[in-house]
Tab-separated table of C-alpha atoms and ligand atoms in Angstrom:
chain	number	residue	atom	x	y	z
A	1	MET	CA	-14.255	-1.048	-15.375
A	2	GLY	CA	-15.026	-0.873	-11.707
A	3	ASP	CA	-15.992	-3.645	-9.342
A	4	GLN	CA	-19.149	-3.432	-7.311
A	5	LEU	CA	-19.019	-1.589	-4.023
A	6	LEU	CA	-19.085	-4.491	-1.604
A	7	GLN	CA	-21.626	-5.105	1.109
A	8	LYS	CA	-20.754	-6.569	4.480
A	9	ILE	CA	-21.233	-10.335	4.260
A	10	ASP	CA	-22.139	-12.972	6.851
A	11	PRO	CA	-19.087	-15.235	7.560
A	12	LYS	CA	-20.989	-18.446	6.725
A	13	GLU	CA	-22.157	-16.974	3.424
A	14	LEU	CA	-18.597	-15.895	2.692
A	15	LEU	CA	-17.274	-19.395	3.401
A	16	LYS	CA	-19.864	-20.875	1.045
A	17	SER	CA	-18.868	-18.476	-1.733
A	18	LEU	CA	-15.136	-19.034	-1.088
A	19	LEU	CA	-15.599	-22.779	-1.483
A	20	GLN	CA	-17.654	-22.346	-4.646
A	21	ARG	CA	-15.173	-19.969	-6.243
A	22	ALA	CA	-12.214	-22.133	-5.222
A	23	LYS	CA	-13.718	-25.118	-7.092
A	24	LYS	CA	-13.076	-23.282	-10.358
A	25	GLY	CA	-9.363	-22.739	-9.595
A	26	THR	CA	-6.191	-24.730	-10.247
A	27	TYR	CA	-5.365	-25.445	-6.617
A	28	SER	CA	-7.135	-27.533	-3.965
A	29	LEU	CA	-7.764	-24.779	-1.475
A	30	ALA	CA	-9.279	-25.580	1.906
A	31	PHE	CA	-10.908	-22.682	3.758
A	32	GLU	CA	-11.927	-22.637	7.383
A	33	LEU	CA	-13.656	-19.938	9.436
A	34	ILE	CA	-12.014	-18.736	12.641
A	35	PRO	CA	-14.673	-16.868	14.615
A	36	VAL	CA	-13.088	-13.885	16.394
A	37	ASP	CA	-15.091	-11.240	18.260
A	38	GLY	CA	-14.778	-7.769	16.758
A	39	TYR	CA	-13.517	-9.036	13.385
A	40	GLU	CA	-15.728	-9.325	10.314
A	41	GLN	CA	-13.933	-12.309	8.785
A	42	VAL	CA	-10.975	-14.449	9.772
A	43	ILE	CA	-10.275	-17.291	7.364
A	44	GLU	CA	-7.581	-19.958	7.447
A	45	VAL	CA	-6.446	-21.218	4.038
A	46	LYS	CA	-4.471	-24.355	3.274
A	47	GLU	CA	-3.216	-26.000	0.128
A	48	LYS	CA	-1.384	-29.190	0.994
A	49	LYS	CA	0.402	-29.850	-2.285
A	50	VAL	CA	2.215	-26.508	-2.390
A	51	GLY	CA	2.558	-26.222	1.406
A	52	LEU	CA	0.384	-23.110	1.752
A	53	HIS	CA	-0.851	-22.278	5.232
A	54	ALA	CA	-2.210	-18.742	5.494
A	55	ILE	CA	-4.656	-16.674	7.504
A	56	ILE	CA	-6.577	-13.771	5.997
A	57	ALA	CA	-8.117	-11.382	8.526
A	58	ILE	CA	-10.660	-8.737	7.611
A	59	HIS	CA	-11.155	-6.521	10.618
A	60	ASN	CA	-13.530	-3.864	9.321
A	61	THR	CA	-14.932	-2.836	5.946
A	62	ALA	CA	-17.138	0.083	7.046
A	63	LEU	CA	-15.124	2.535	4.908
A	64	GLY	CA	-14.254	0.269	1.969
A	65	PRO	CA	-12.760	-3.090	0.988
A	66	ALA	CA	-10.121	-4.434	3.353
A	67	LEU	CA	-6.651	-3.520	2.146
A	68	GLY	CA	-3.411	-4.728	3.720
A	69	GLY	CA	-0.166	-6.494	2.943
A	70	THR	CA	0.737	-10.167	2.986
A	71	ARG	CA	3.377	-11.041	5.558
A	72	ILE	CA	5.455	-14.167	5.027
A	73	PHE	CA	7.097	-15.248	8.246
A	74	PRO	CA	8.156	-18.545	9.883
A	75	TYR	CA	5.824	-18.154	12.880
A	76	ALA	CA	6.584	-20.538	15.742
A	77	SER	CA	2.934	-21.643	15.790
A	78	ARG	CA	-0.463	-21.100	14.176
A	79	GLU	CA	-1.501	-19.184	17.318
A	80	LYS	CA	1.400	-16.742	16.915
A	81	ALA	CA	0.434	-16.199	13.268
A	82	LEU	CA	-3.194	-15.624	14.236
A	83	GLU	CA	-2.207	-13.154	16.959
A	84	ASP	CA	-0.080	-11.220	14.447
A	85	VAL	CA	-2.668	-11.087	11.670
A	86	LEU	CA	-5.364	-9.932	14.107
A	87	ARG	CA	-3.204	-7.105	15.441
A	88	LEU	CA	-2.042	-6.086	11.978
A	89	SER	CA	-5.489	-6.090	10.367
A	90	LYS	CA	-6.951	-3.982	13.178
A	91	GLY	CA	-4.056	-1.558	12.763
A	92	MET	CA	-4.925	-1.304	9.057
A	93	THR	CA	-8.496	-0.300	9.930
A	94	TYR	CA	-7.191	2.606	12.011
A	95	LYS	CA	-4.510	3.499	9.478
A	96	SER	CA	-6.991	3.629	6.589
A	97	ALA	CA	-9.530	5.607	8.593
A	98	VAL	CA	-7.061	8.322	9.597
A	99	ALA	CA	-5.500	8.429	6.108
A	100	GLU	CA	-8.982	8.682	4.517
A	101	VAL	CA	-8.192	6.350	1.645
A	102	GLY	CA	-11.622	4.706	1.379
A	103	SER	CA	-10.477	1.257	2.409
A	104	GLY	CA	-10.997	-0.960	5.414
A	105	GLY	CA	-8.607	-2.985	7.535
A	106	GLY	CA	-7.272	-6.349	6.465
A	107	LYS	CA	-4.043	-8.290	6.448
A	108	SER	CA	-2.811	-11.757	5.616
A	109	VAL	CA	0.004	-13.925	6.892
A	110	ILE	CA	1.597	-16.931	5.254
A	111	ILE	CA	3.304	-19.262	7.710
A	112	ALA	CA	6.534	-19.963	5.839
A	113	ASP	CA	10.185	-19.055	5.788
A	114	PRO	CA	10.564	-16.464	3.014
A	115	LYS	CA	14.183	-17.538	2.515
A	116	LYS	CA	13.360	-21.226	1.953
A	117	ASP	CA	9.676	-21.891	1.367
A	118	LYS	CA	8.607	-19.087	-0.960
A	119	THR	CA	7.885	-20.668	-4.342
A	120	PRO	CA	5.903	-19.334	-7.308
A	121	GLU	CA	3.434	-22.204	-6.720
A	122	LEU	CA	2.855	-21.189	-3.098
A	123	LEU	CA	2.356	-17.547	-4.072
A	124	MET	CA	0.002	-18.428	-6.927
A	125	ALA	CA	-2.083	-20.685	-4.661
A	126	PHE	CA	-2.313	-17.770	-2.235
A	127	GLY	CA	-3.327	-15.507	-5.133
A	128	GLU	CA	-6.143	-17.888	-5.957
A	129	ALA	CA	-7.293	-17.737	-2.316
A	130	VAL	CA	-7.313	-13.920	-2.413
A	131	ASP	CA	-9.245	-14.042	-5.673
A	132	ALA	CA	-11.953	-16.167	-4.054
A	133	PHE	CA	-12.738	-13.208	-1.761
A	134	ASN	CA	-13.905	-11.379	-4.891
A	135	GLY	CA	-12.518	-7.989	-3.892
A	136	LEU	CA	-13.475	-8.031	-0.212
A	137	TYR	CA	-9.741	-8.215	0.534
A	138	ILE	CA	-6.945	-6.563	-1.483
A	139	CYS	CA	-3.378	-7.668	-0.755
A	140	ALA	CA	0.044	-6.040	-1.246
A	141	GLU	CA	3.690	-6.587	-0.352
A	142	ASP	CA	4.811	-6.689	3.282
A	143	VAL	CA	7.651	-8.066	5.394
A	144	GLY	CA	8.911	-11.258	3.691
A	145	CYS	CA	6.817	-10.593	0.566
A	146	SER	CA	8.527	-8.389	-2.002
A	147	THR	CA	7.149	-6.520	-4.982
A	148	GLU	CA	8.689	-9.326	-7.071
A	149	ASP	CA	6.682	-11.940	-5.116
A	150	VAL	CA	3.519	-9.938	-5.625
A	151	LYS	CA	3.901	-10.580	-9.352
A	152	TRP	CA	3.193	-14.273	-8.749
A	153	ILE	CA	0.127	-13.471	-6.659
A	154	ARG	CA	-1.034	-11.267	-9.543
A	155	GLU	CA	-0.954	-14.310	-11.850
A	156	LYS	CA	-4.099	-15.529	-10.078
A	157	THR	CA	-5.866	-12.399	-8.909
A	158	LYS	CA	-6.312	-8.768	-9.812
A	159	TYR	CA	-7.022	-7.899	-6.174
A	160	VAL	CA	-3.459	-6.872	-5.458
A	161	VAL	CA	-1.731	-3.484	-5.372
A	162	GLY	CA	1.871	-2.279	-5.310
A	163	LEU	CA	3.025	-4.046	-8.447
A	164	LEU	CA	6.222	-2.977	-10.183
A	165	GLN	CA	4.614	-2.256	-13.518
A	166	GLU	CA	2.939	0.413	-15.540
A	167	LYS	CA	-0.408	1.525	-14.030
A	168	SER	CA	0.768	0.357	-10.597
A	169	SER	CA	2.258	2.241	-7.686
A	170	GLY	CA	5.464	0.223	-7.196
A	171	ASP	CA	7.465	-0.039	-3.987
A	172	PRO	CA	5.506	1.673	-1.167
A	173	GLY	CA	8.690	2.056	0.885
A	174	TYR	CA	9.534	5.481	-0.592
A	175	PHE	CA	6.215	6.959	0.476
A	176	THR	CA	6.273	5.226	3.855
A	177	SER	CA	9.737	6.529	4.656
A	178	TRP	CA	8.841	10.072	3.533
A	179	GLY	CA	5.782	10.044	5.803
A	180	ILE	CA	7.959	8.891	8.696
A	181	PHE	CA	10.466	11.621	7.951
A	182	ARG	CA	7.636	14.165	8.109
A	183	GLY	CA	6.475	12.535	11.360
A	184	ILE	CA	9.957	12.926	12.835
A	185	GLN	CA	9.854	16.591	11.831
A	186	SER	CA	6.479	16.939	13.585
A	187	ALA	CA	7.999	15.475	16.758
A	188	ALA	CA	10.882	17.966	16.528
A	189	LYS	CA	8.394	20.807	16.056
A	190	LYS	CA	6.474	19.747	19.147
A	191	LEU	CA	9.584	19.179	21.248
A	192	PHE	CA	11.868	21.980	20.127
A	193	GLY	CA	9.542	24.478	18.422
A	194	THR	CA	11.217	23.963	15.043
A	195	ASP	CA	11.060	21.133	12.552
A	196	SER	CA	14.751	21.467	11.738
A	197	LEU	CA	16.618	18.232	12.403
A	198	GLU	CA	20.051	19.846	12.135
A	199	GLY	CA	22.244	18.266	14.816
A	200	LYS	CA	19.392	16.247	16.311
A	201	LYS	CA	20.307	12.716	17.389
A	202	VAL	CA	17.996	10.235	15.660
A	203	ALA	CA	18.350	6.512	16.416
A	204	VAL	CA	16.938	4.149	13.787
A	205	GLN	CA	16.190	0.496	14.533
A	206	GLY	CA	16.004	-1.551	11.324
A	207	LEU	CA	17.555	-0.524	8.014
A	208	GLY	CA	15.458	-2.488	5.545
A	209	ASN	CA	13.249	-1.133	2.829
A	210	VAL	CA	11.855	1.674	5.000
A	211	GLY	CA	14.741	2.366	7.400
A	212	SER	CA	17.374	2.625	4.658
A	213	LYS	CA	15.336	5.215	2.745
A	214	LEU	CA	14.461	7.128	5.906
A	215	ILE	CA	18.098	7.568	6.939
A	216	ASP	CA	18.881	9.082	3.575
A	217	SER	CA	16.333	11.881	4.164
A	218	LEU	CA	17.502	12.281	7.769
A	219	PHE	CA	21.109	12.598	6.643
A	220	TRP	CA	20.268	15.373	4.185
A	221	ALA	CA	18.266	17.144	6.891
A	222	GLY	CA	21.422	17.292	9.000
A	223	ALA	CA	20.506	14.728	11.688
A	224	ASP	CA	23.203	12.826	13.603
A	225	LEU	CA	22.391	9.191	12.994
A	226	ILE	CA	22.613	6.214	15.316
A	227	LEU	CA	21.913	2.965	13.473
A	228	SER	CA	21.120	-0.613	14.358
A	229	ASP	CA	20.229	-3.751	12.433
A	230	ILE	CA	20.648	-7.459	13.058
A	231	ASP	CA	22.296	-7.616	9.634
A	232	SER	CA	25.795	-6.458	10.567
A	233	ALA	CA	27.066	-6.160	6.983
A	234	LEU	CA	24.146	-3.849	6.174
A	235	VAL	CA	24.582	-1.647	9.229
A	236	ASN	CA	28.354	-1.380	8.658
A	237	ARG	CA	27.824	-0.317	5.057
A	238	LEU	CA	25.172	2.300	5.858
A	239	ALA	CA	27.030	3.655	8.899
A	240	ALA	CA	30.083	4.238	6.721
A	241	LYS	CA	27.968	5.913	4.040
A	242	TYR	CA	26.321	8.355	6.477
A	243	ASP	CA	29.118	8.676	9.060
A	244	ALA	CA	26.724	7.244	11.658
A	245	LYS	CA	27.270	5.595	15.018
A	246	ILE	CA	26.428	1.875	15.234
A	247	VAL	CA	24.595	0.419	18.202
A	248	HIS	CA	24.092	-3.290	18.890
A	249	PRO	CA	20.461	-4.467	18.404
A	250	SER	CA	20.209	-5.245	22.125
A	251	GLU	CA	21.091	-1.616	22.985
A	252	ILE	CA	19.212	0.493	20.424
A	253	LEU	CA	16.086	1.036	22.528
A	254	LYS	CA	18.213	2.217	25.460
A	255	VAL	CA	20.404	4.606	23.521
A	256	GLU	CA	20.442	8.281	24.504
A	257	CYS	CA	18.960	10.293	21.618
A	258	ASP	CA	16.403	12.959	20.722
A	259	ILE	CA	14.163	10.759	18.592
A	260	LEU	CA	13.993	6.982	18.439
A	261	SER	CA	12.649	5.615	15.165
A	262	PRO	CA	11.676	1.929	15.301
A	263	CYS	CA	11.588	0.576	11.746
A	264	ALA	CA	11.891	-3.163	12.312
A	265	MET	CA	9.426	-5.340	14.227
A	266	GLY	CA	6.361	-4.599	16.380
A	267	ALA	CA	5.648	-4.876	20.134
A	268	ILE	CA	8.962	-3.236	21.033
A	269	LEU	CA	7.290	-0.674	23.321
A	270	ASN	CA	6.197	-2.469	26.453
A	271	GLU	CA	6.408	-2.515	30.277
A	272	ARG	CA	9.965	-3.778	30.088
A	273	SER	CA	11.408	-1.488	27.399
A	274	ILE	CA	9.634	1.815	28.163
A	275	PRO	CA	11.337	2.446	31.534
A	276	GLU	CA	14.699	2.003	29.787
A	277	LEU	CA	14.107	4.442	26.911
A	278	ARG	CA	16.419	7.479	26.847
A	279	CYS	CA	14.756	9.419	24.023
A	280	LYS	CA	12.434	12.424	23.983
A	281	ALA	CA	10.162	11.016	21.282
A	282	VAL	CA	9.374	7.776	19.484
A	283	ALA	CA	8.537	8.272	15.807
A	284	GLY	CA	9.082	5.292	13.542
A	285	GLY	CA	7.544	3.131	10.873
A	286	ALA	CA	7.178	-0.322	12.425
A	287	ASN	CA	3.606	-1.552	12.680
A	288	ASN	CA	2.110	-2.249	16.117
A	289	GLN	CA	4.947	-0.792	18.134
A	290	LEU	CA	2.944	-0.910	21.371
A	291	LEU	CA	2.590	-4.361	22.902
A	292	LYS	CA	-0.659	-3.200	24.536
A	293	ASP	CA	-2.726	-0.034	24.044
A	294	GLY	CA	-2.053	0.852	27.700
A	295	ASP	CA	1.680	1.066	27.001
A	296	ALA	CA	0.984	4.449	25.400
A	297	ASP	CA	0.097	5.705	28.903
A	298	LEU	CA	3.496	4.555	30.167
A	299	LEU	CA	5.142	6.660	27.465
A	300	ARG	CA	2.973	9.633	28.377
A	301	ALA	CA	3.815	9.231	32.069
A	302	ARG	CA	7.510	9.386	31.102
A	303	LYS	CA	6.788	12.498	28.990
A	304	ILE	CA	8.013	10.735	25.860
A	305	LEU	CA	6.156	12.004	22.815
A	306	TYR	CA	4.788	9.137	20.731
A	307	ALA	CA	3.832	9.473	17.053
A	308	PRO	CA	1.133	6.754	16.701
A	309	ASP	CA	2.494	4.122	14.329
A	310	PHE	CA	-0.637	3.806	12.214
A	311	VAL	CA	-0.596	7.545	11.514
A	312	ILE	CA	3.102	8.095	10.851
A	313	ASN	CA	3.575	5.018	8.635
A	314	ALA	CA	0.562	5.551	6.351
A	315	GLY	CA	2.612	6.827	3.371
A	316	GLY	CA	2.815	3.409	1.724
A	317	LEU	CA	-0.913	2.880	2.131
A	318	LEU	CA	-1.612	6.296	0.608
A	319	ASN	CA	0.514	5.301	-2.358
A	320	VAL	CA	-1.003	1.864	-3.019
A	321	ALA	CA	-4.530	3.174	-2.454
A	322	ALA	CA	-3.929	5.809	-5.167
A	323	GLU	CA	-3.571	2.924	-7.602
A	324	ILE	CA	-7.234	1.907	-7.385
A	325	GLU	CA	-8.657	5.385	-7.918
A	326	VAL	CA	-10.817	5.773	-11.034
A	327	GLU	CA	-8.414	8.225	-12.701
A	328	GLY	CA	-5.482	5.812	-12.352
A	329	TYR	CA	-2.223	6.111	-10.460
A	330	SER	CA	-0.218	9.289	-10.263
A	331	PRO	CA	2.439	9.828	-7.563
A	332	LYS	CA	1.505	13.490	-7.001
A	333	ASN	CA	-1.607	12.886	-4.954
A	334	PRO	CA	-0.116	10.407	-2.457
A	335	GLN	CA	3.006	12.583	-2.259
A	336	ARG	CA	0.892	15.540	-1.111
A	337	LYS	CA	-0.977	13.371	1.376
A	338	ALA	CA	2.186	11.757	2.769
A	339	HIS	CA	3.622	15.247	3.222
A	340	ARG	CA	0.591	16.208	5.324
A	341	ILE	CA	1.259	13.429	7.858
A	342	TYR	CA	3.204	16.195	9.621
A	343	ASP	CA	0.014	18.257	10.129
A	344	THR	CA	-2.123	15.268	11.094
A	345	LEU	CA	0.367	14.341	13.797
A	346	LEU	CA	0.599	17.892	15.138
A	347	SER	CA	-3.221	17.919	15.479
A	348	ILE	CA	-3.145	14.570	17.274
A	349	TYR	CA	-0.500	15.836	19.739
A	350	GLU	CA	-2.742	18.890	20.384
A	351	ILE	CA	-5.923	16.848	20.931
A	352	ALA	CA	-4.096	14.441	23.255
A	353	GLU	CA	-2.744	17.310	25.314
A	354	LYS	CA	-6.154	18.970	25.575
A	355	ASN	CA	-7.864	15.727	26.574
A	356	HIS	CA	-5.118	14.621	28.976
A	357	GLU	CA	-4.756	11.357	27.129
A	358	SER	CA	-2.058	9.512	25.210
A	359	THR	CA	-1.431	10.375	21.562
A	360	HIS	CA	-2.318	6.765	20.733
A	361	ALA	CA	-5.727	7.140	22.439
A	362	ALA	CA	-6.317	10.416	20.575
A	363	ALA	CA	-5.500	8.788	17.210
A	364	VAL	CA	-7.714	5.757	17.928
A	365	ALA	CA	-10.582	8.076	18.897
A	366	LEU	CA	-10.159	9.980	15.621
A	367	ALA	CA	-10.244	6.716	13.635
A	368	ASP	CA	-13.265	5.398	15.572
A	369	TYR	CA	-15.141	8.641	14.923
A	370	ARG	CA	-14.502	8.435	11.183
A	371	ILE	CA	-15.571	4.784	11.065
A	372	LYS	CA	-18.734	5.473	13.083
A	373	TYR	CA	-19.840	8.361	10.865
A	374	GLY	CA	-18.508	6.988	7.583
A	375	ILE	CA	-16.085	9.872	7.099
A	376	GLY	CA	-13.847	9.071	4.128
A	377	LYS	CA	-16.037	6.124	3.083
A	378	ARG	CA	-15.395	4.897	-0.456
A	379	GLU	CA	-18.048	6.302	-2.796
A	380	VAL	CA	-16.794	4.795	-6.037
A	381	ALA	CA	-15.807	1.169	-6.552
A	382	PRO	CA	-12.075	0.533	-6.838
A	383	VAL	CA	-10.610	0.115	-10.300
A	384	PHE	CA	-7.750	-2.323	-10.854
A	385	HIS	CA	-6.109	-0.606	-13.798
A	386	HIS	CA	-3.402	-3.239	-14.197
A	387	ALA	CA	-6.173	-5.719	-14.974
A	388	VAL	CA	-8.085	-3.542	-17.403
B	1	NAD	P1	12.266	-4.999	5.911
B	1	NAD	O1	12.075	-6.440	6.172
B	1	NAD	O2	12.727	-4.546	4.569
B	1	NAD	O3	13.330	-4.398	6.968
B	1	NAD	C1	13.337	-4.709	8.314
B	1	NAD	C2	14.772	-4.534	8.804
B	1	NAD	O4	14.782	-4.671	10.228
B	1	NAD	C3	15.733	-5.589	8.252
B	1	NAD	O5	16.905	-4.978	7.741
B	1	NAD	C4	16.042	-6.466	9.469
B	1	NAD	O6	17.348	-7.030	9.429
B	1	NAD	C5	15.909	-5.457	10.602
B	1	NAD	N1	15.651	-6.015	11.916
B	1	NAD	C6	14.848	-7.051	12.270
B	1	NAD	N2	14.875	-7.251	13.600
B	1	NAD	C7	15.695	-6.284	14.103
B	1	NAD	C8	16.121	-5.952	15.411
B	1	NAD	N3	15.713	-6.631	16.485
B	1	NAD	N4	16.964	-4.907	15.571
B	1	NAD	C9	17.400	-4.187	14.498
B	1	NAD	N5	17.033	-4.474	13.234
B	1	NAD	C10	16.189	-5.506	13.055
B	1	NAD	O7	10.890	-4.294	6.320
B	1	NAD	P2	10.391	-2.837	5.917
B	1	NAD	O8	9.563	-2.912	4.711
B	1	NAD	O9	11.548	-1.894	5.973
B	1	NAD	O10	9.396	-2.527	7.116
B	1	NAD	C11	9.878	-2.196	8.399
B	1	NAD	C12	8.701	-2.012	9.356
B	1	NAD	O11	7.850	-0.984	8.845
B	1	NAD	C13	7.810	-3.244	9.518
B	1	NAD	O12	7.303	-3.269	10.828
B	1	NAD	C14	6.687	-2.992	8.537
B	1	NAD	O13	5.494	-3.667	8.910
B	1	NAD	C15	6.531	-1.490	8.693
B	1	NAD	N6	5.902	-0.857	7.531
B	1	NAD	C16	6.462	-0.968	6.301
B	1	NAD	C17	5.855	-0.347	5.220
B	1	NAD	C18	6.459	-0.404	3.837
B	1	NAD	O14	6.078	0.404	2.984
B	1	NAD	N7	7.410	-1.293	3.558
B	1	NAD	C19	4.672	0.377	5.404
B	1	NAD	C20	4.139	0.499	6.686
B	1	NAD	C21	4.773	-0.120	7.745
């Protein structure tokens, strides 16, 4: 059974329908509109009893319903949370457009400490909030929100992907890290004329879900690894396993290497850090690596090849999006698409070179073109097989 293909909706109409739908739920959800230029919908959600304070941002639905993970993080302020969700949801629009998955850009943040505040009640209240959007927004796991947590969200809504169960796609980290690995190979191809990573020095910042899987592939491809994580027990364990060099988190961006792979937090490429980089390419999975779009020009001026984050880290999106296809989930299709991230990146490097622009600008232009002309637009309504 498929849902309807959704039409763009006026924010005031959406708020009215959110409030109506929320009345039927278990929790006392309060919704508030946050008008933001260039974004279709930005909604703040609170539920006092369970301590839920979240923001759901829908940047663009021209190609399909907004799809993007739920980040749980103890933001210092509501403004910081808003800034993050706006940047992340816009990134999802670009990521979806380039990956041609028939979804739009959305993201949600819950202002909470995942180590202390994450309760089943809080997650279920959030699930009820997502459900009120009636399919306009589809959530998934993200930093601070595991596939286990997603199970609680699922208790209250079917509009969630990446569940660890039959008919679902499971942990997106495997596909994300494989796409990044292919992106690193594309950088090697561009820099050295071969995609072999034998003996190449690759520095990885962040060894969580994505980074830990990535270094496994890099190890087997013969790369010399340089590792960093704020979790010293983790980095010690993985460095011993892969005979890798350890670098302190304050030094990783300055380390001499062939390819730097940021797989932790965003905004690490900026006016301050770029002059200090000692790599030939940056190719990693973290979202929103550039503090500002213009920082891509600083990389270009330093002749550092940059694999645009929203292109190289699309493997997880390809995997979760496969779950809502009519025929049901199979890993083969997203595997093939994640593998082709290599070719997409090589084309982007080419276009950027031809147009004398940054690779980031070339990738944004490609996404904008697809959005403008509806290339890759969803033709068939998504099917939530785990709910059928
Ligand atoms: P994670 O939380 O599992 O891992 C992040 C790791 O980074 C942790 O081990 C943490 O200790 C470490 N870290 C944090 N700050 C650091 C610092 N300053 N220096 C070194 N290490 C630091 O997250 P993840 O799922 O592995 O995702 C990593 C990045 O990739 C995030 O930016 C995420 O948005 C992005 N991403 C993830 C996926 C996915 O499928 N999980 C998909 C697309 C993009």
